[in-house]
PDB file of C-alpha atoms in Angstrom:
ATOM      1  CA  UNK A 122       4.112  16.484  25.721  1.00  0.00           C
ATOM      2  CA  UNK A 123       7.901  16.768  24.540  1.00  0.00           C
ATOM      3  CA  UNK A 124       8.908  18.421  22.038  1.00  0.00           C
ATOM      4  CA  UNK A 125      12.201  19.087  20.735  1.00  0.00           C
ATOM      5  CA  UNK A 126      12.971  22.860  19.577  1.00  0.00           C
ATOM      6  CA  UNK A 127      15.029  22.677  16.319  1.00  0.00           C
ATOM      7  CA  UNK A 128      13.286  23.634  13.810  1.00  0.00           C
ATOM      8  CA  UNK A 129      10.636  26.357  14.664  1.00  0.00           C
ATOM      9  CA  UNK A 130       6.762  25.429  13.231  1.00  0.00           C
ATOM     10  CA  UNK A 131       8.144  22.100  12.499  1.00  0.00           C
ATOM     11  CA  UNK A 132       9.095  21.196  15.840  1.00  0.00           C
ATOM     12  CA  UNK A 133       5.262  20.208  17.173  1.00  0.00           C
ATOM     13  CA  UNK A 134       5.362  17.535  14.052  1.00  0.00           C
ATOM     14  CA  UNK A 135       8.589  16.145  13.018  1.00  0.00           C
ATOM     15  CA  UNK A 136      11.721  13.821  13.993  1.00  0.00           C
ATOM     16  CA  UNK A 137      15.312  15.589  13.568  1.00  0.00           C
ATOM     17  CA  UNK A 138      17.822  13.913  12.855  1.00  0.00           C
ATOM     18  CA  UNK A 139      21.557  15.399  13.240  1.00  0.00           C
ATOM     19  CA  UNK A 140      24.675  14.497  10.623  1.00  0.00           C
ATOM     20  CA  UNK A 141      27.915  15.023  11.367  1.00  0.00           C
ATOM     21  CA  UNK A 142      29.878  17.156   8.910  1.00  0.00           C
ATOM     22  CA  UNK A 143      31.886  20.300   8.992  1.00  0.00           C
ATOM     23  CA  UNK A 144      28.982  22.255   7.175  1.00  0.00           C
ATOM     24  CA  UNK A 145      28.360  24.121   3.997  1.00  0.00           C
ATOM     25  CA  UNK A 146      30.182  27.666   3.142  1.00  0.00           C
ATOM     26  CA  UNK A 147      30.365  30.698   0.846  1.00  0.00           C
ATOM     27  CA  UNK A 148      33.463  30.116  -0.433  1.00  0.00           C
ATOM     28  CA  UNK A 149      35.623  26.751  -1.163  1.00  0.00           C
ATOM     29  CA  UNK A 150      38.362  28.145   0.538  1.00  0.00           C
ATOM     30  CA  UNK A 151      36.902  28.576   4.191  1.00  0.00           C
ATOM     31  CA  UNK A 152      39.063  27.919   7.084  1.00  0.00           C
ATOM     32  CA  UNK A 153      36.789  24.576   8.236  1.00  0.00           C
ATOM     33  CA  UNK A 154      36.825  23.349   4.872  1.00  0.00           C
ATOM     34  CA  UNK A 155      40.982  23.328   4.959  1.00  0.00           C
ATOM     35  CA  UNK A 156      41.400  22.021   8.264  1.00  0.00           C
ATOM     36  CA  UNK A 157      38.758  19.112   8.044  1.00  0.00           C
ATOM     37  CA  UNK A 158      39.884  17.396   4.594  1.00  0.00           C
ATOM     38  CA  UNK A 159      42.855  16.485   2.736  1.00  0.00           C
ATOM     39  CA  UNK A 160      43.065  15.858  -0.696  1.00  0.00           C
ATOM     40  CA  UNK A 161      46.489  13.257  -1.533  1.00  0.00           C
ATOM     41  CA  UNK A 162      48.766  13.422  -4.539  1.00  0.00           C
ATOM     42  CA  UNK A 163      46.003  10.833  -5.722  1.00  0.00           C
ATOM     43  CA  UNK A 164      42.642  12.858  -5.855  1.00  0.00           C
ATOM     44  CA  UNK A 165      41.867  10.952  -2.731  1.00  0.00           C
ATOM     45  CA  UNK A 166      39.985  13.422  -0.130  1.00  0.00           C
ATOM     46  CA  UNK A 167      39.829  12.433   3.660  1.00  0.00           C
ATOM     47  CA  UNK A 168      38.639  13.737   6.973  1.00  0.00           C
ATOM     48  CA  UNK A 169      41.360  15.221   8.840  1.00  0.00           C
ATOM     49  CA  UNK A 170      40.384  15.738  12.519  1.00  0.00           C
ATOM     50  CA  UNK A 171      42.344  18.991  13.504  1.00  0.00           C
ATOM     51  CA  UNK A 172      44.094  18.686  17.290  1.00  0.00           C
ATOM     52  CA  UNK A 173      41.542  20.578  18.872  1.00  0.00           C
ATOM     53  CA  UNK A 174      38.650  18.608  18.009  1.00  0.00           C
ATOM     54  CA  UNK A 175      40.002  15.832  20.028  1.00  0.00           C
ATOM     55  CA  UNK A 176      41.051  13.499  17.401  1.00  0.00           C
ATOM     56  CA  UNK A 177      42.558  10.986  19.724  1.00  0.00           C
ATOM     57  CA  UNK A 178      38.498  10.292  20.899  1.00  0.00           C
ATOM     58  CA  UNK A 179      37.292   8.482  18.334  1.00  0.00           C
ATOM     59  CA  UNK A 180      37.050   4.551  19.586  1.00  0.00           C
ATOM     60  CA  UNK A 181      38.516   3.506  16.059  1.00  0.00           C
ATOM     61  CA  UNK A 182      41.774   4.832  16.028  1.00  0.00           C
ATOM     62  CA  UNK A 183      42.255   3.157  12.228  1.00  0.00           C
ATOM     63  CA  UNK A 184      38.927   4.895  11.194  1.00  0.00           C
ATOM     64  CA  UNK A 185      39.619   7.479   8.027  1.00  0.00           C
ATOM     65  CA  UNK A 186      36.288   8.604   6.978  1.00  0.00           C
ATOM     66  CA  UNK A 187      36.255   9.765   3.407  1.00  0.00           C
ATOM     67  CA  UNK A 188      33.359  11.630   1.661  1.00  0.00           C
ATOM     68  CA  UNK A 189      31.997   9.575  -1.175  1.00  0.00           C
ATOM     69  CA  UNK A 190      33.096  12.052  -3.596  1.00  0.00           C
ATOM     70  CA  UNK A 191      36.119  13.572  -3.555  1.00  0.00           C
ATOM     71  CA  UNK A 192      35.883  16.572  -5.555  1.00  0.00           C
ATOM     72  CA  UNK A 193      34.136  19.358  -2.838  1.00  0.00           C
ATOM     73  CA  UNK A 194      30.549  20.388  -4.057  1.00  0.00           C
ATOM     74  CA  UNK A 195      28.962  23.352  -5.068  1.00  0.00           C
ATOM     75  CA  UNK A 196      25.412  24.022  -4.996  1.00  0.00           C
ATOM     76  CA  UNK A 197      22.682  26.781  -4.214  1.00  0.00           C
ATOM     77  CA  UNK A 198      20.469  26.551  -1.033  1.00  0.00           C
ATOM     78  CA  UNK A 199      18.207  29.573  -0.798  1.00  0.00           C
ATOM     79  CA  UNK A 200      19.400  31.334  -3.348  1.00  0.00           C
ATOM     80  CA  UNK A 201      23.019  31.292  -1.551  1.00  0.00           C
ATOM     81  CA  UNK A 202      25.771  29.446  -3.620  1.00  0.00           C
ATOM     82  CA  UNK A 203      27.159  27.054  -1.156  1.00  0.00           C
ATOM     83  CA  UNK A 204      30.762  24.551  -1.254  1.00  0.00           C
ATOM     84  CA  UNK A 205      30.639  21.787   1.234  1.00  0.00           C
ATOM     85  CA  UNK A 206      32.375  17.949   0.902  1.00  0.00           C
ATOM     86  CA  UNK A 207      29.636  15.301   0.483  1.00  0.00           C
ATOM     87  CA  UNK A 208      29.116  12.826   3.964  1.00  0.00           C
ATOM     88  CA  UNK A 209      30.501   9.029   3.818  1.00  0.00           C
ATOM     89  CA  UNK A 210      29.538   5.739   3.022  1.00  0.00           C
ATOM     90  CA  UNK A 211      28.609   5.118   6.004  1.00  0.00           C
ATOM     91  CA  UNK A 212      26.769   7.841   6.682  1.00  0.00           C
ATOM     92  CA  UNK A 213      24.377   7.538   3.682  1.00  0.00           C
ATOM     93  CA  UNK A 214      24.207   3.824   4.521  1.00  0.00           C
ATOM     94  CA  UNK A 215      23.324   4.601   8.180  1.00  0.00           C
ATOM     95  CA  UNK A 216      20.733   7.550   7.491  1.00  0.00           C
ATOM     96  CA  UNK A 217      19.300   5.113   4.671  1.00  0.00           C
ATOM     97  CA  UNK A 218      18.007   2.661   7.096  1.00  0.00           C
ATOM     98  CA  UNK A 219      17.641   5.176   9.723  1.00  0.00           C
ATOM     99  CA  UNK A 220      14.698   7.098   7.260  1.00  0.00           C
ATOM    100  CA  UNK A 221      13.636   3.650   6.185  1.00  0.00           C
ATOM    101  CA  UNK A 222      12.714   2.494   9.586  1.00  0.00           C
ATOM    102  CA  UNK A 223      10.873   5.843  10.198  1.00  0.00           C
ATOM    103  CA  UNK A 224       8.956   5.157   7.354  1.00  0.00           C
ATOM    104  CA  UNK A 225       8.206   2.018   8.383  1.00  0.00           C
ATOM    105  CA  UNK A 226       7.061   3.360  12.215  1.00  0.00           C
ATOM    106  CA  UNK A 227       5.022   5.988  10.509  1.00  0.00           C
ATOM    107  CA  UNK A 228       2.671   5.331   8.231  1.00  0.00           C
ATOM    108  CA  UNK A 229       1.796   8.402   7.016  1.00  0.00           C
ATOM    109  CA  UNK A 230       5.212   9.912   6.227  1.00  0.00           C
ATOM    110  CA  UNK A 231       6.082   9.632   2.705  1.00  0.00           C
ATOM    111  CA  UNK A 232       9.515   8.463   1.533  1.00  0.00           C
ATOM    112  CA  UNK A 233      10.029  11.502  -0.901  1.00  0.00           C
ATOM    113  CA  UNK A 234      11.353  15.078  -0.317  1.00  0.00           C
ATOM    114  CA  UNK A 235       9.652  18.343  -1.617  1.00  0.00           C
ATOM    115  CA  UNK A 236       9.878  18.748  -5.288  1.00  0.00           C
ATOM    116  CA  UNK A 237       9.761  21.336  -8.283  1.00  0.00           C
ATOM    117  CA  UNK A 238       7.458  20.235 -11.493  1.00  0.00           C
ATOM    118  CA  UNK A 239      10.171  18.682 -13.237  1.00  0.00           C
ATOM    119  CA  UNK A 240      10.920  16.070 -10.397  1.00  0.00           C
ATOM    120  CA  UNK A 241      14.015  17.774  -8.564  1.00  0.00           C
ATOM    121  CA  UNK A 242      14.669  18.263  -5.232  1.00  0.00           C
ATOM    122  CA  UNK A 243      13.726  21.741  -4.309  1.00  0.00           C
ATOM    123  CA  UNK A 244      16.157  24.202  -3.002  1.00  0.00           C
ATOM    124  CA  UNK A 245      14.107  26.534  -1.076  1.00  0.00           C
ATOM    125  CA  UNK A 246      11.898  27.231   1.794  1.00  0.00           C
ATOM    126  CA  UNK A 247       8.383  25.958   1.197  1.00  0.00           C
ATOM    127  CA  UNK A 248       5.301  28.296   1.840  1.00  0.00           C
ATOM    128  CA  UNK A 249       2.878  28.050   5.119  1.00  0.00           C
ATOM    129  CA  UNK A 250       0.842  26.423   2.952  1.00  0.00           C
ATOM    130  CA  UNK A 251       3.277  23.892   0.985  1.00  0.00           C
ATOM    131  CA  UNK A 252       4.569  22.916   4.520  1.00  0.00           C
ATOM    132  CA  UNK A 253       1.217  22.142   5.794  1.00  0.00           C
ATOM    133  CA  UNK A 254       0.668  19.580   2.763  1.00  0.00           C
ATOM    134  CA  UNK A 255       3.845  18.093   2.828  1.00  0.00           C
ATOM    135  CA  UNK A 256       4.395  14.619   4.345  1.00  0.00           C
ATOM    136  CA  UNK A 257       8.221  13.155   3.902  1.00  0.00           C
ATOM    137  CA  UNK A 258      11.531  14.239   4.165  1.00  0.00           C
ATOM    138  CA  UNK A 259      12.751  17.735   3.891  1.00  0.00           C
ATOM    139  CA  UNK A 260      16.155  19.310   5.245  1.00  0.00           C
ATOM    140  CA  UNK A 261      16.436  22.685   7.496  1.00  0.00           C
ATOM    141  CA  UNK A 262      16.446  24.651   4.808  1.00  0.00           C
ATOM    142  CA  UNK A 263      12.824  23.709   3.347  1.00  0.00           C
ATOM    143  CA  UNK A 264      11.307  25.051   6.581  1.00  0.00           C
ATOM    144  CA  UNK A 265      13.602  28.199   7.663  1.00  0.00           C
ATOM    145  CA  UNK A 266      14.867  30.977   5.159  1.00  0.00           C
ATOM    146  CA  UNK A 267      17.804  31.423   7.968  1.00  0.00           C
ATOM    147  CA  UNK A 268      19.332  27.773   7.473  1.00  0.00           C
ATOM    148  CA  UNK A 269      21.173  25.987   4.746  1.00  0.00           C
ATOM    149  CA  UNK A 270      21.453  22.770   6.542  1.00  0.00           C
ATOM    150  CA  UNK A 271      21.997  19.538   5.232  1.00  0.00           C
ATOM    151  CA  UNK A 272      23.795  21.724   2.523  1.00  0.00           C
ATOM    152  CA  UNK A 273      24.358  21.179  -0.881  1.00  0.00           C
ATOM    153  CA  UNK A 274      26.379  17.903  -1.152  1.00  0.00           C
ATOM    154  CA  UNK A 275      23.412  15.602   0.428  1.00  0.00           C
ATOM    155  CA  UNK A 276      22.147  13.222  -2.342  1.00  0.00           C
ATOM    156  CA  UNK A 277      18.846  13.594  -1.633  1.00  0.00           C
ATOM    157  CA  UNK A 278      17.709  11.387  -4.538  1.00  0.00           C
ATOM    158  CA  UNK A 279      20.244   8.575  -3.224  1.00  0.00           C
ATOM    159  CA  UNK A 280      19.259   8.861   0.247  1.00  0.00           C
ATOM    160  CA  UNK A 281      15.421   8.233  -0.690  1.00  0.00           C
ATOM    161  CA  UNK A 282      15.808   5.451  -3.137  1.00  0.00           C
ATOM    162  CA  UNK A 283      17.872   3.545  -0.491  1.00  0.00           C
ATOM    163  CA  UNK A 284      15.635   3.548   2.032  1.00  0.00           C
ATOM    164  CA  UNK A 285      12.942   2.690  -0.636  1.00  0.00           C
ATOM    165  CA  UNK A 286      14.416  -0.393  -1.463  1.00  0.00           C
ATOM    166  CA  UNK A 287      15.206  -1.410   1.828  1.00  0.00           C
ATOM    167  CA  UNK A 288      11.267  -1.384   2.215  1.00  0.00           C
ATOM    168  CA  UNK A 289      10.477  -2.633  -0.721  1.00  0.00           C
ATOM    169  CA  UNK A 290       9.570   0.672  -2.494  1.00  0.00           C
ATOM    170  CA  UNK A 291      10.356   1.097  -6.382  1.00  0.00           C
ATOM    171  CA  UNK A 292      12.234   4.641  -6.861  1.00  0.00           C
ATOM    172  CA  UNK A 293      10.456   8.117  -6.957  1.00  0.00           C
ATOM    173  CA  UNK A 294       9.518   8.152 -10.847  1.00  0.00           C
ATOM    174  CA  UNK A 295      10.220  11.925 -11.839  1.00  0.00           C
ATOM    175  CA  UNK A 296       7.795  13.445 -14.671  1.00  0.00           C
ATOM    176  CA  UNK A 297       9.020  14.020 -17.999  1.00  0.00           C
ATOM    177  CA  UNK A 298      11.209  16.338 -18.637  1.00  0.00           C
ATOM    178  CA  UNK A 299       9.352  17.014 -22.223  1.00  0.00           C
ATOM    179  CA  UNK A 300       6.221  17.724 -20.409  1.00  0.00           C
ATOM    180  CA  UNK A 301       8.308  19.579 -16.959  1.00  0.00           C
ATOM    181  CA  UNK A 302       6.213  23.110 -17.842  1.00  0.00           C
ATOM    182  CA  UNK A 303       2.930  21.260 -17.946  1.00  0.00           C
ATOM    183  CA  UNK A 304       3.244  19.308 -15.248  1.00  0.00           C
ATOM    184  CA  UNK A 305       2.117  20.330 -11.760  1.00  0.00           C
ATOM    185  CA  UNK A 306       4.211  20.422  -8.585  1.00  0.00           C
ATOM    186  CA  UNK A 307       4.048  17.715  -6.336  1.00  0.00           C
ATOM    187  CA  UNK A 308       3.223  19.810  -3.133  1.00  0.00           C
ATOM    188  CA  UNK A 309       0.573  21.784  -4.920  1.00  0.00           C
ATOM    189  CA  UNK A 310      -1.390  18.346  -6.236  1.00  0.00           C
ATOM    190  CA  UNK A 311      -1.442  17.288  -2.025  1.00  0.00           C
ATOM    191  CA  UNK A 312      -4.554  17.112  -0.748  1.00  0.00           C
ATOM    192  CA  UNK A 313      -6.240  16.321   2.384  1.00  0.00           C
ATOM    193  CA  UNK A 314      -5.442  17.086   6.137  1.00  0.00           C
ATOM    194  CA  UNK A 315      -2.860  18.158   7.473  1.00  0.00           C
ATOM    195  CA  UNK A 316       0.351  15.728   8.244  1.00  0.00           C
ATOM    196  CA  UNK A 317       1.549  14.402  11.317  1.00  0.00           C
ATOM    197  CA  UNK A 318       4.969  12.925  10.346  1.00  0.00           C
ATOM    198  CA  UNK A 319       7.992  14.482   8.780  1.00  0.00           C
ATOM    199  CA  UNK A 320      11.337  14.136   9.002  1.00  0.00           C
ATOM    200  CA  UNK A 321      14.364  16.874   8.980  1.00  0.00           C
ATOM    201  CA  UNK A 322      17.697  15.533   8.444  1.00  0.00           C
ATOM    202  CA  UNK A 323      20.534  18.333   9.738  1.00  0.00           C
ATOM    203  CA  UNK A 324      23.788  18.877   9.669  1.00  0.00           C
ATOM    204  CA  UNK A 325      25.861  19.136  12.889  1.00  0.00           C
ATOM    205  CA  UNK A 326      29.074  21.988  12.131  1.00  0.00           C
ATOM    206  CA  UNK A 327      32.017  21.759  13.390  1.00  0.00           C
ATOM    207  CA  UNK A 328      32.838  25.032  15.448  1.00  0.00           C
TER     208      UNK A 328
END
């Protein structure tokens, strides 16, 4: 049977699937982060492929990829506060119907990623037990303490309710926030056997 090895107890029951993107670091400042992007006069921030990357590679020499937002984001993985630039357009369009067609393939994976009670994406590393109940999408970072990958900047919420709608698939209703303290986690109201189908998107550093 093969299996790929990228994400320890996961590995035996999940599809990984790499991004592109310099990464997620401690501070806004690191040396990636100011040789990879370029923000103009205008606000505008673009990727800037630095010499030794091999810029002159890409087959679209008129390709300027830009993340979708241009301010850099900040966010908490792990209890780690983490900067990072969000992905592209066409990234997010690509991984959209990428997910949606694994959701499609697999029955049994869910198009939703682990939540706390109040409906948000968690931040964390599940338990043993959390991990055996959860079906979906989850990122690196759900499954090892040690990673922070896909980093702060993926919209989690906007890669899940695109490829939702390309299948059909109203958007992941979150509980109300009135009733968040009464109202009980989605991994701890699973049920059932364990799953067979999970997917872990990544994120692919530059060097």
């Amino acid at each position: 049977k093969e299996k790929a090895w990228h994400a320890t107890m996961a590995n035996s029951r999940s599809i990984g699937i790499e991004i592109a993107n310099v990464g997620a670091y401690a501070s806004p400042e690191a040396r990636l982060l100011q040789e990879w992007y370029e923000t103009d006069e205008a606000g505008q921030t673009r990727l800037t492929i630095p010499p030794g990357a091999h810029p002159e590679s890409l087959r679209d020499q008129e390709y300027s990829g830009r993340p979708v937002r241009d301010e850099i984001v900040s966010g908490t993985i792990g209890g780690q506060e983490l900067w990072q630039y969000d992905l592209t357009a066409e990234q997010y369009e690509a991984l959209g119907h990428l997910t949606a067609t694994l959701g499609a393939v697999f029955p049994k994976m869910q198009l939703d990623v682990p939540r706390d009670a109040r409906g948000e994406v968690r931040r964390d590393t599940l338990t043993n037990a959390e991990w055996k109940a959860f079906q979906g999408v989850l990122g690196h970072h759900h499954i090892q303490t040690n990673k922070i990958d896909p980093g702060p900047a993926l919209q989690w919420d906007r890669l899940i309710d695109d490829a939702r709608s390309l299948l059909g698939l109203e958007p992941v209703v979150k509980p109300n926030a009135g009733n968040a303290e009464d109202a009980e986690s989605p991994l701890e109201s699973e049920t059932g056997g364990t799953p067979t189908d999970s997917v872990l998107p990544e994120v692919t550093e530059g060097d």
